[in-house]
Short mmCIF file of C-alpha atoms and ligand atoms in Angstrom, two decimals:
data_model
loop_
_atom_site.label_atom_id
_atom_site.label_comp_id
_atom_site.label_asym_id
_atom_site.label_seq_id
_atom_site.Cartn_x
_atom_site.Cartn_y
_atom_site.Cartn_z
CA MET A 1 17.05 -24.17 -14.52
CA SER A 2 15.13 -21.09 -13.51
CA ARG A 3 16.75 -17.67 -13.28
CA PRO A 4 18.13 -16.98 -9.81
CA ILE A 5 15.81 -14.00 -9.13
CA SER A 6 13.11 -14.25 -6.46
CA ALA A 7 11.09 -12.16 -4.03
CA THR A 8 10.95 -13.43 -0.47
CA ILE A 9 7.88 -12.34 1.49
CA SER A 10 8.24 -12.45 5.26
CA VAL A 11 4.93 -13.26 6.93
CA PRO A 12 6.45 -12.61 10.40
CA ASN A 13 7.56 -9.13 9.30
CA LEU A 14 4.10 -8.33 7.90
CA ARG A 15 2.62 -9.46 11.21
CA HIS A 16 5.20 -7.44 13.15
CA ASN A 17 4.28 -4.31 11.18
CA LEU A 18 0.58 -4.70 11.97
CA HIS A 19 1.41 -5.17 15.66
CA THR A 20 3.67 -2.12 15.57
CA ILE A 21 0.80 -0.01 14.21
CA GLN A 22 -1.64 -1.46 16.72
CA GLY A 23 0.87 -0.60 19.45
CA LEU A 24 1.13 2.95 18.15
CA LEU A 25 -2.66 3.29 18.28
CA ALA A 26 -2.46 2.58 22.01
CA THR A 27 -0.34 5.73 22.45
CA THR A 28 -1.39 7.91 25.35
CA PRO A 29 -2.92 10.35 26.14
CA ALA A 30 -5.71 9.37 23.75
CA PRO A 31 -5.37 5.76 22.63
CA LEU A 32 -7.82 4.35 20.10
CA GLN A 33 -9.65 1.77 22.16
CA PRO A 34 -10.24 -0.68 20.78
CA PRO A 35 -8.05 0.02 17.75
CA HIS A 36 -9.83 -0.57 14.46
CA VAL A 37 -7.53 -1.26 11.54
CA TRP A 38 -8.51 -1.77 7.93
CA ALA A 39 -5.42 -3.51 6.59
CA VAL A 40 -5.15 -2.18 3.04
CA ILE A 41 -4.32 -5.06 0.69
CA LYS A 42 -5.13 -3.56 -2.71
CA ALA A 43 -2.86 -4.34 -5.68
CA ARG A 44 -2.41 -7.93 -4.44
CA ALA A 45 -1.26 -6.62 -1.06
CA TYR A 46 1.14 -4.10 -2.61
CA GLY A 47 2.75 -6.92 -4.57
CA HIS A 48 3.19 -9.26 -1.58
CA GLY A 49 0.30 -11.60 -2.43
CA VAL A 50 -3.15 -11.83 -0.89
CA ALA A 51 -2.55 -15.21 0.77
CA ALA A 52 0.45 -13.96 2.79
CA ALA A 53 -1.43 -10.81 3.75
CA LEU A 54 -4.44 -12.78 4.95
CA GLN A 55 -2.23 -14.92 7.13
CA ALA A 56 -0.28 -11.99 8.53
CA PHE A 57 -3.20 -9.63 9.10
CA ALA A 58 -5.52 -12.11 10.84
CA GLN A 59 -5.60 -9.75 13.83
CA ALA A 60 -6.81 -6.74 11.80
CA GLN A 61 -10.45 -5.75 12.24
CA GLY A 62 -11.00 -5.53 8.49
CA LEU A 63 -9.40 -5.58 5.05
CA ALA A 64 -9.59 -2.84 2.43
CA MET A 65 -9.11 -3.40 -1.30
CA LEU A 66 -10.51 -2.62 -4.75
CA ASP A 67 -10.92 -5.80 -6.70
CA LEU A 68 -14.05 -7.95 -6.37
CA GLN A 69 -12.22 -11.12 -7.35
CA GLU A 70 -9.56 -10.55 -4.67
CA ALA A 71 -12.31 -9.91 -2.13
CA PHE A 72 -13.93 -13.23 -2.99
CA GLU A 73 -10.56 -14.95 -2.70
CA CYS A 74 -10.41 -13.61 0.86
CA ARG A 75 -13.91 -14.87 1.65
CA GLU A 76 -13.06 -18.27 0.18
CA SER A 77 -9.92 -18.38 2.33
CA GLY A 78 -12.09 -17.98 5.39
CA TRP A 79 -11.91 -14.23 6.13
CA THR A 80 -15.25 -13.48 7.83
CA LYS A 81 -14.57 -9.96 9.11
CA PRO A 82 -15.46 -6.81 7.13
CA ILE A 83 -13.96 -6.16 3.70
CA LEU A 84 -14.06 -2.55 2.55
CA MET A 85 -14.17 -1.98 -1.19
CA LEU A 86 -12.36 1.36 -1.51
CA GLU A 87 -13.89 2.43 -4.82
CA GLY A 88 -17.26 0.83 -4.10
CA PHE A 89 -19.30 -0.62 -6.95
CA PHE A 90 -18.75 0.44 -10.54
CA ARG A 91 -22.05 -0.68 -12.08
CA PRO A 92 -25.43 -1.80 -10.75
CA ALA A 93 -24.68 -5.51 -11.23
CA ASP A 94 -21.78 -5.24 -8.73
CA ILE A 95 -24.20 -4.41 -5.93
CA ALA A 96 -25.79 -7.86 -5.73
CA VAL A 97 -22.35 -9.47 -5.92
CA MET A 98 -21.13 -7.33 -3.03
CA ARG A 99 -24.20 -8.13 -0.95
CA ALA A 100 -23.75 -11.83 -1.60
CA GLY A 101 -20.12 -11.62 -0.47
CA GLY A 102 -21.00 -9.60 2.60
CA LEU A 103 -18.68 -6.86 1.36
CA THR A 104 -18.72 -3.24 2.51
CA ALA A 105 -18.82 -0.61 -0.23
CA VAL A 106 -17.48 2.90 -0.17
CA VAL A 107 -20.12 5.22 -1.63
CA HIS A 108 -18.38 8.26 -3.00
CA SER A 109 -20.64 9.69 -5.70
CA ARG A 110 -24.20 10.74 -6.45
CA GLU A 111 -24.14 8.29 -9.34
CA GLN A 112 -23.57 5.42 -6.89
CA ILE A 113 -26.46 6.62 -4.73
CA ALA A 114 -28.69 6.66 -7.82
CA MET A 115 -27.64 3.05 -8.56
CA LEU A 116 -28.65 2.09 -5.01
CA GLN A 117 -31.99 3.85 -5.41
CA ALA A 118 -32.74 1.63 -8.41
CA GLN A 119 -32.19 -1.54 -6.31
CA ALA A 120 -34.91 -3.69 -4.82
CA PRO A 121 -34.53 -5.16 -1.32
CA ASP A 122 -32.58 -8.40 -1.43
CA PRO A 123 -32.88 -11.47 0.79
CA ALA A 124 -29.04 -11.36 1.06
CA GLY A 125 -29.59 -8.35 3.34
CA PRO A 126 -28.56 -4.72 3.09
CA LEU A 127 -25.29 -3.62 1.54
CA ASN A 128 -22.97 -2.18 4.18
CA VAL A 129 -21.68 1.21 3.08
CA TRP A 130 -19.17 3.81 4.20
CA LEU A 131 -19.93 7.23 2.83
CA LYS A 132 -16.86 9.06 1.53
CA LEU A 133 -16.47 12.80 1.78
CA ASP A 134 -14.15 14.83 -0.41
CA THR A 135 -12.45 17.26 1.96
CA GLY A 136 -9.82 18.49 -0.47
CA MET A 137 -8.23 15.55 -2.24
CA ASN A 138 -10.50 16.29 -5.23
CA ARG A 139 -10.48 12.69 -6.33
CA LEU A 140 -13.34 10.61 -4.89
CA GLY A 141 -16.03 11.64 -2.45
CA LEU A 142 -19.17 13.67 -2.03
CA SER A 143 -18.81 17.34 -1.27
CA VAL A 144 -19.57 18.46 2.24
CA ASP A 145 -22.52 20.39 0.80
CA ASP A 146 -23.95 17.19 -0.68
CA LEU A 147 -23.66 15.28 2.60
CA PRO A 148 -27.05 16.11 4.18
CA GLY A 149 -28.91 15.14 1.00
CA ALA A 150 -26.86 11.96 0.65
CA LEU A 151 -27.47 10.96 4.26
CA GLN A 152 -31.18 11.52 3.78
CA ALA A 153 -31.21 9.38 0.64
CA LEU A 154 -29.29 6.64 2.44
CA GLN A 155 -31.68 6.79 5.41
CA THR A 156 -34.57 6.08 3.05
CA LEU A 157 -32.57 3.21 1.52
CA ALA A 158 -31.76 1.92 5.00
CA ALA A 159 -35.47 1.85 5.90
CA GLU A 160 -35.99 -0.29 2.79
CA LYS A 161 -33.15 -2.60 3.94
CA ILE A 162 -31.15 -1.83 0.80
CA VAL A 163 -28.18 -0.33 2.65
CA ALA A 164 -26.81 -0.08 6.17
CA VAL A 165 -24.64 2.99 6.77
CA ARG A 166 -21.57 1.93 8.75
CA GLY A 167 -19.40 5.02 8.73
CA LEU A 168 -18.04 8.19 7.24
CA MET A 169 -14.60 8.50 5.69
CA THR A 170 -12.26 10.84 3.86
CA HIS A 171 -8.75 10.66 2.42
CA PHE A 172 -5.83 13.03 2.98
CA ALA A 173 -4.04 14.58 0.03
CA ASP A 174 -0.78 15.39 1.79
CA ALA A 175 -0.53 13.58 5.12
CA ASP A 176 3.14 12.86 4.34
CA GLY A 177 3.86 16.51 3.63
CA ASN A 178 2.02 19.73 4.30
CA GLU A 179 0.50 19.73 7.79
CA THR A 180 -1.72 22.72 6.99
CA THR A 181 -3.54 20.85 4.23
CA THR A 182 -4.18 17.89 6.55
CA LEU A 183 -5.43 20.09 9.39
CA GLN A 184 -7.75 21.88 6.97
CA GLN A 185 -9.16 18.58 5.71
CA CYS A 186 -9.58 17.39 9.31
CA ARG A 187 -11.48 20.53 10.25
CA LEU A 188 -13.81 20.22 7.27
CA PHE A 189 -14.40 16.54 8.03
CA ARG A 190 -15.05 17.20 11.73
CA ARG A 191 -17.54 19.94 10.93
CA ALA A 192 -19.47 17.47 8.78
CA SER A 193 -19.12 14.36 10.96
CA ASP A 194 -19.14 15.47 14.61
CA GLY A 195 -22.49 14.76 16.17
CA LEU A 196 -23.62 12.23 13.55
CA GLY A 197 -22.59 9.37 15.85
CA LEU A 198 -21.09 7.41 12.94
CA PRO A 199 -17.73 5.61 13.02
CA VAL A 200 -15.09 7.53 11.06
CA SER A 201 -12.05 6.59 8.97
CA VAL A 202 -9.52 9.16 7.83
CA CYS A 203 -5.95 7.92 8.34
CA ASN A 204 -3.72 6.33 5.71
CA SER A 205 -0.23 5.19 6.81
CA ALA A 206 1.23 8.70 6.93
CA ALA A 207 -1.60 9.95 9.15
CA THR A 208 -1.65 6.79 11.28
CA LEU A 209 2.06 7.30 12.00
CA GLN A 210 1.25 10.78 13.36
CA PRO A 211 -0.82 10.17 16.52
CA ALA A 212 -1.66 13.89 16.79
CA ILE A 213 -3.96 13.49 13.78
CA TRP A 214 -6.15 10.65 15.04
CA GLN A 215 -5.92 11.84 18.64
CA SER A 216 -7.54 15.13 17.56
CA PHE A 217 -10.93 13.41 17.20
CA PRO A 218 -13.41 13.48 20.10
CA ALA A 219 -12.74 10.75 22.67
CA GLY A 220 -15.01 7.78 22.20
CA THR A 221 -15.28 8.19 18.41
CA GLU A 222 -15.07 4.78 16.75
CA GLN A 223 -12.16 5.37 14.43
CA TRP A 224 -10.82 3.01 11.77
CA VAL A 225 -7.34 3.66 10.40
CA ARG A 226 -6.39 2.50 6.88
CA PRO A 227 -2.66 1.79 6.74
CA GLY A 228 -1.24 0.29 3.58
CA ILE A 229 2.42 0.94 2.86
CA ALA A 230 3.49 0.87 6.52
CA LEU A 231 2.23 -2.71 6.82
CA TYR A 232 4.70 -3.69 4.13
CA GLY A 233 7.62 -2.06 5.92
CA ALA A 234 8.10 0.92 3.61
CA SER A 235 7.69 4.57 4.50
CA PRO A 236 5.10 7.05 3.24
CA PHE A 237 7.56 9.86 4.05
CA ASP A 238 10.46 11.14 1.95
CA GLN A 239 12.72 11.85 4.88
CA ARG A 240 11.71 9.37 7.56
CA PRO A 241 12.74 5.79 6.91
CA ALA A 242 10.39 2.95 7.81
CA SER A 243 12.93 1.64 10.33
CA SER A 244 12.52 4.84 12.38
CA PHE A 245 8.96 3.66 13.12
CA GLY A 246 10.11 0.14 13.99
CA LEU A 247 8.74 -1.28 10.73
CA LEU A 248 10.47 -4.21 9.02
CA PRO A 249 10.74 -4.80 5.26
CA ALA A 250 8.29 -7.48 4.18
CA MET A 251 9.67 -8.06 0.70
CA THR A 252 13.27 -8.87 -0.18
CA LEU A 253 14.13 -8.96 -3.87
CA THR A 254 17.23 -11.03 -4.50
CA SER A 255 19.17 -12.35 -7.44
CA GLU A 256 22.72 -13.41 -8.27
CA LEU A 257 25.65 -12.34 -10.38
CA ILE A 258 25.49 -14.27 -13.65
CA SER A 259 28.62 -12.71 -15.11
CA VAL A 260 31.68 -10.89 -13.83
CA ARG A 261 34.05 -8.94 -16.06
CA SER A 262 37.09 -6.72 -15.78
CA ILE A 263 36.87 -3.69 -18.00
CA ALA A 264 39.44 -1.12 -19.07
CA ALA A 265 39.40 2.57 -18.27
CA GLY A 266 37.15 4.30 -20.79
CA ALA A 267 35.03 1.19 -21.54
CA GLY A 268 31.27 1.75 -21.63
CA VAL A 269 28.78 -0.54 -19.89
CA GLY A 270 25.37 -1.57 -21.25
CA TYR A 271 22.91 0.16 -23.58
CA GLY A 272 23.92 3.63 -24.66
CA HIS A 273 27.17 3.25 -22.73
CA ARG A 274 25.55 5.40 -20.08
CA PHE A 275 28.39 4.51 -17.72
CA THR A 276 32.05 4.70 -18.67
CA ALA A 277 34.69 3.20 -16.39
CA PRO A 278 36.91 6.02 -15.04
CA GLU A 279 39.65 3.45 -14.38
CA PRO A 280 40.06 -0.30 -14.81
CA MET A 281 37.36 -1.99 -12.73
CA ARG A 282 35.29 -5.12 -12.19
CA VAL A 283 31.63 -5.08 -13.13
CA GLY A 284 29.02 -7.69 -12.20
CA ILE A 285 25.93 -8.54 -14.23
CA VAL A 286 22.80 -9.28 -12.16
CA ALA A 287 19.83 -11.33 -13.38
CA CYS A 288 17.27 -8.60 -12.73
CA GLY A 289 15.88 -6.06 -15.17
CA TYR A 290 12.89 -3.88 -15.81
CA ALA A 291 10.85 -6.87 -17.00
CA ASP A 292 11.19 -8.13 -13.41
CA GLY A 293 9.81 -4.82 -12.13
CA TYR A 294 13.12 -3.16 -11.31
CA PRO A 295 12.81 0.52 -12.27
CA ARG A 296 14.43 1.28 -15.63
CA HIS A 297 14.96 4.85 -14.50
CA ALA A 298 17.32 3.81 -11.68
CA PRO A 299 20.53 5.68 -12.54
CA THR A 300 24.20 4.91 -11.91
CA GLY A 301 24.67 5.14 -8.15
CA THR A 302 21.41 3.45 -7.14
CA PRO A 303 22.18 1.35 -4.03
CA VAL A 304 22.43 -2.43 -4.27
CA THR A 305 24.12 -5.03 -2.06
CA VAL A 306 26.42 -7.68 -3.52
CA HIS A 307 27.81 -10.50 -1.39
CA GLY A 308 26.74 -8.53 1.69
CA VAL A 309 28.58 -5.36 0.62
CA PRO A 310 26.73 -2.15 -0.27
CA THR A 311 27.66 -0.96 -3.76
CA ARG A 312 25.99 0.77 -6.70
CA LEU A 313 24.29 0.12 -9.98
CA VAL A 314 26.16 1.31 -13.10
CA GLY A 315 24.74 2.11 -16.52
CA ARG A 316 21.25 1.53 -17.87
CA VAL A 317 18.92 -1.13 -16.53
CA SER A 318 18.14 -3.61 -19.34
CA MET A 319 15.02 -5.73 -19.69
CA ASP A 320 16.54 -8.77 -17.95
CA MET A 321 19.82 -7.57 -16.46
CA LEU A 322 21.56 -4.75 -14.71
CA ALA A 323 25.21 -4.01 -13.99
CA VAL A 324 26.85 -3.30 -10.64
CA ASP A 325 30.18 -1.88 -9.54
CA LEU A 326 32.29 -4.62 -7.94
CA THR A 327 35.11 -2.28 -6.84
CA PRO A 328 34.21 -2.62 -3.13
CA VAL A 329 33.48 -6.38 -3.50
CA PRO A 330 36.68 -8.10 -4.65
CA GLN A 331 35.34 -11.44 -3.36
CA ALA A 332 32.33 -11.34 -5.72
CA VAL A 333 32.11 -14.18 -8.26
CA VAL A 334 29.45 -15.61 -10.55
CA GLY A 335 26.75 -16.89 -8.21
CA SER A 336 27.36 -14.25 -5.53
CA PRO A 337 24.07 -13.21 -3.91
CA VAL A 338 22.62 -9.79 -4.76
CA VAL A 339 19.97 -7.98 -2.73
CA LEU A 340 18.12 -5.42 -4.85
CA TRP A 341 16.05 -4.30 -1.86
CA GLY A 342 14.86 -5.57 1.50
CA GLU A 343 16.54 -7.45 4.33
CA GLY A 344 20.30 -7.47 3.93
CA GLY A 345 20.17 -4.78 1.25
CA PRO A 346 19.06 -1.22 0.61
CA GLY A 347 15.53 -0.26 1.63
CA VAL A 348 12.98 -0.22 -1.17
CA ASP A 349 12.49 3.46 -0.41
CA ALA A 350 16.19 4.24 -1.02
CA VAL A 351 16.07 2.46 -4.39
CA ALA A 352 12.83 4.26 -5.24
CA GLN A 353 14.24 7.62 -4.27
CA ALA A 354 17.28 7.09 -6.50
CA ALA A 355 14.94 6.19 -9.37
CA GLY A 356 12.70 9.20 -8.82
CA THR A 357 9.70 7.25 -7.58
CA ILE A 358 8.23 5.84 -4.36
CA GLY A 359 8.55 2.45 -2.68
CA TYR A 360 4.84 1.81 -3.32
CA GLU A 361 5.43 1.69 -7.07
CA LEU A 362 8.37 -0.70 -6.87
CA LEU A 363 6.58 -3.13 -4.55
CA CYS A 364 3.45 -3.18 -6.71
CA ALA A 365 5.45 -3.52 -9.93
CA VAL A 366 7.37 -6.72 -9.17
CA ALA A 367 6.53 -8.79 -12.23
CA PRO A 368 4.56 -12.04 -12.19
CA ARG A 369 7.61 -13.80 -13.68
CA VAL A 370 9.52 -13.26 -10.41
CA PRO A 371 8.89 -16.32 -8.21
CA LYS A 372 7.76 -15.56 -4.68
CA ASN A 373 8.96 -17.45 -1.63
CA TYR A 374 7.02 -17.16 1.58
CA ARG A 375 8.85 -17.18 4.88
CA GLN A 376 6.63 -18.28 7.76
C1 LIG B 1 -4.31 3.10 -0.73
C2 LIG B 1 -5.22 3.73 0.25
C3 LIG B 1 -4.88 3.76 1.61
C4 LIG B 1 -3.54 3.29 2.13
O1 LIG B 1 -2.57 4.25 1.81
P1 LIG B 1 -1.05 4.09 2.34
O2 LIG B 1 -0.43 5.38 1.99
O3 LIG B 1 -0.48 2.96 1.58
O4 LIG B 1 -1.14 3.83 3.78
C5 LIG B 1 -5.81 4.28 2.50
N1 LIG B 1 -7.00 4.75 2.06
C6 LIG B 1 -7.33 4.76 0.75
C7 LIG B 1 -8.63 5.32 0.35
C8 LIG B 1 -6.45 4.27 -0.19
O5 LIG B 1 -6.80 4.28 -1.48
#
């Protein structure tokens, strides 16, 4: 028999989250019309699986990801709309593959432009590109000073039918935090992009959830937002839960108690005896550990729900198991259901916060050995 752990992916909740974001983009006084959404499905759709994401995000205008193989999976599954490759091509040979797949490449460096300049025209047609500007993230992107030269080079390549420039993008460093940084990046981007007449794309989830950011662009600008985490029902913000935006958790990680024990006051639980019972108590052992993707750093007190009752983790997370406090759950027995995060349990963001990380990491880290169920 297989271990009782599994991750349930809700296709309706993924779909609901996309609709919620599309609804937000219709916010007055300056709705994005029509709304253009790149649904970000990198890292196998933040751990939810590409197939479920494709089904749920059928109404998105495009998909954004990193991995060529995943992009081809999407094409083979019948996705005909644009696919944006967020890191573009890595070596010259990727360019022909991207053209053949009708993929759209982010061009973020002079080195990539040089690779394009070494290409010959191709009967597969030009490679669609979005040029990426670095406005302060200091990660990927051309500097604003390099933009005129880059545009000129791309114009030459466009005349040779090697590329077609589809838009200009940038990425925010702190859209979930410091407003000043975001406004500064916006200003720099606007100075470079206004008047070029190109579609633009600047907003990740955090910026998409703040209409003031995308509404600050000139009316009539074709603007593509790039939400990721919000689509999966987690929050990009420390202090604002996903539910406050009407988002629903798309992944629920569940398991069961595989052992229940009564321990004496002073008894230690698990490796290193990191938790010692202050009084006699019942402890449950859950079939879920760090080899399933549960964070090993989650300390005593991390929220977990057992038999429908919120309680806490105690002691160190092991490779295959973790221990929970059954004091508030006298009805718990071997086989009682446990929700590690998701519907009917703590939010993934609350678990992440307790473990000193972010929901993104937990969702992406769910291990391949955890079976996935898809709810339609
Ligand atoms: C991952 C990513 C996004 C989505 O970010 P979220 O915070 O998950 O919304 C958007 N744009 C780029 C360039 C990314 O790499």
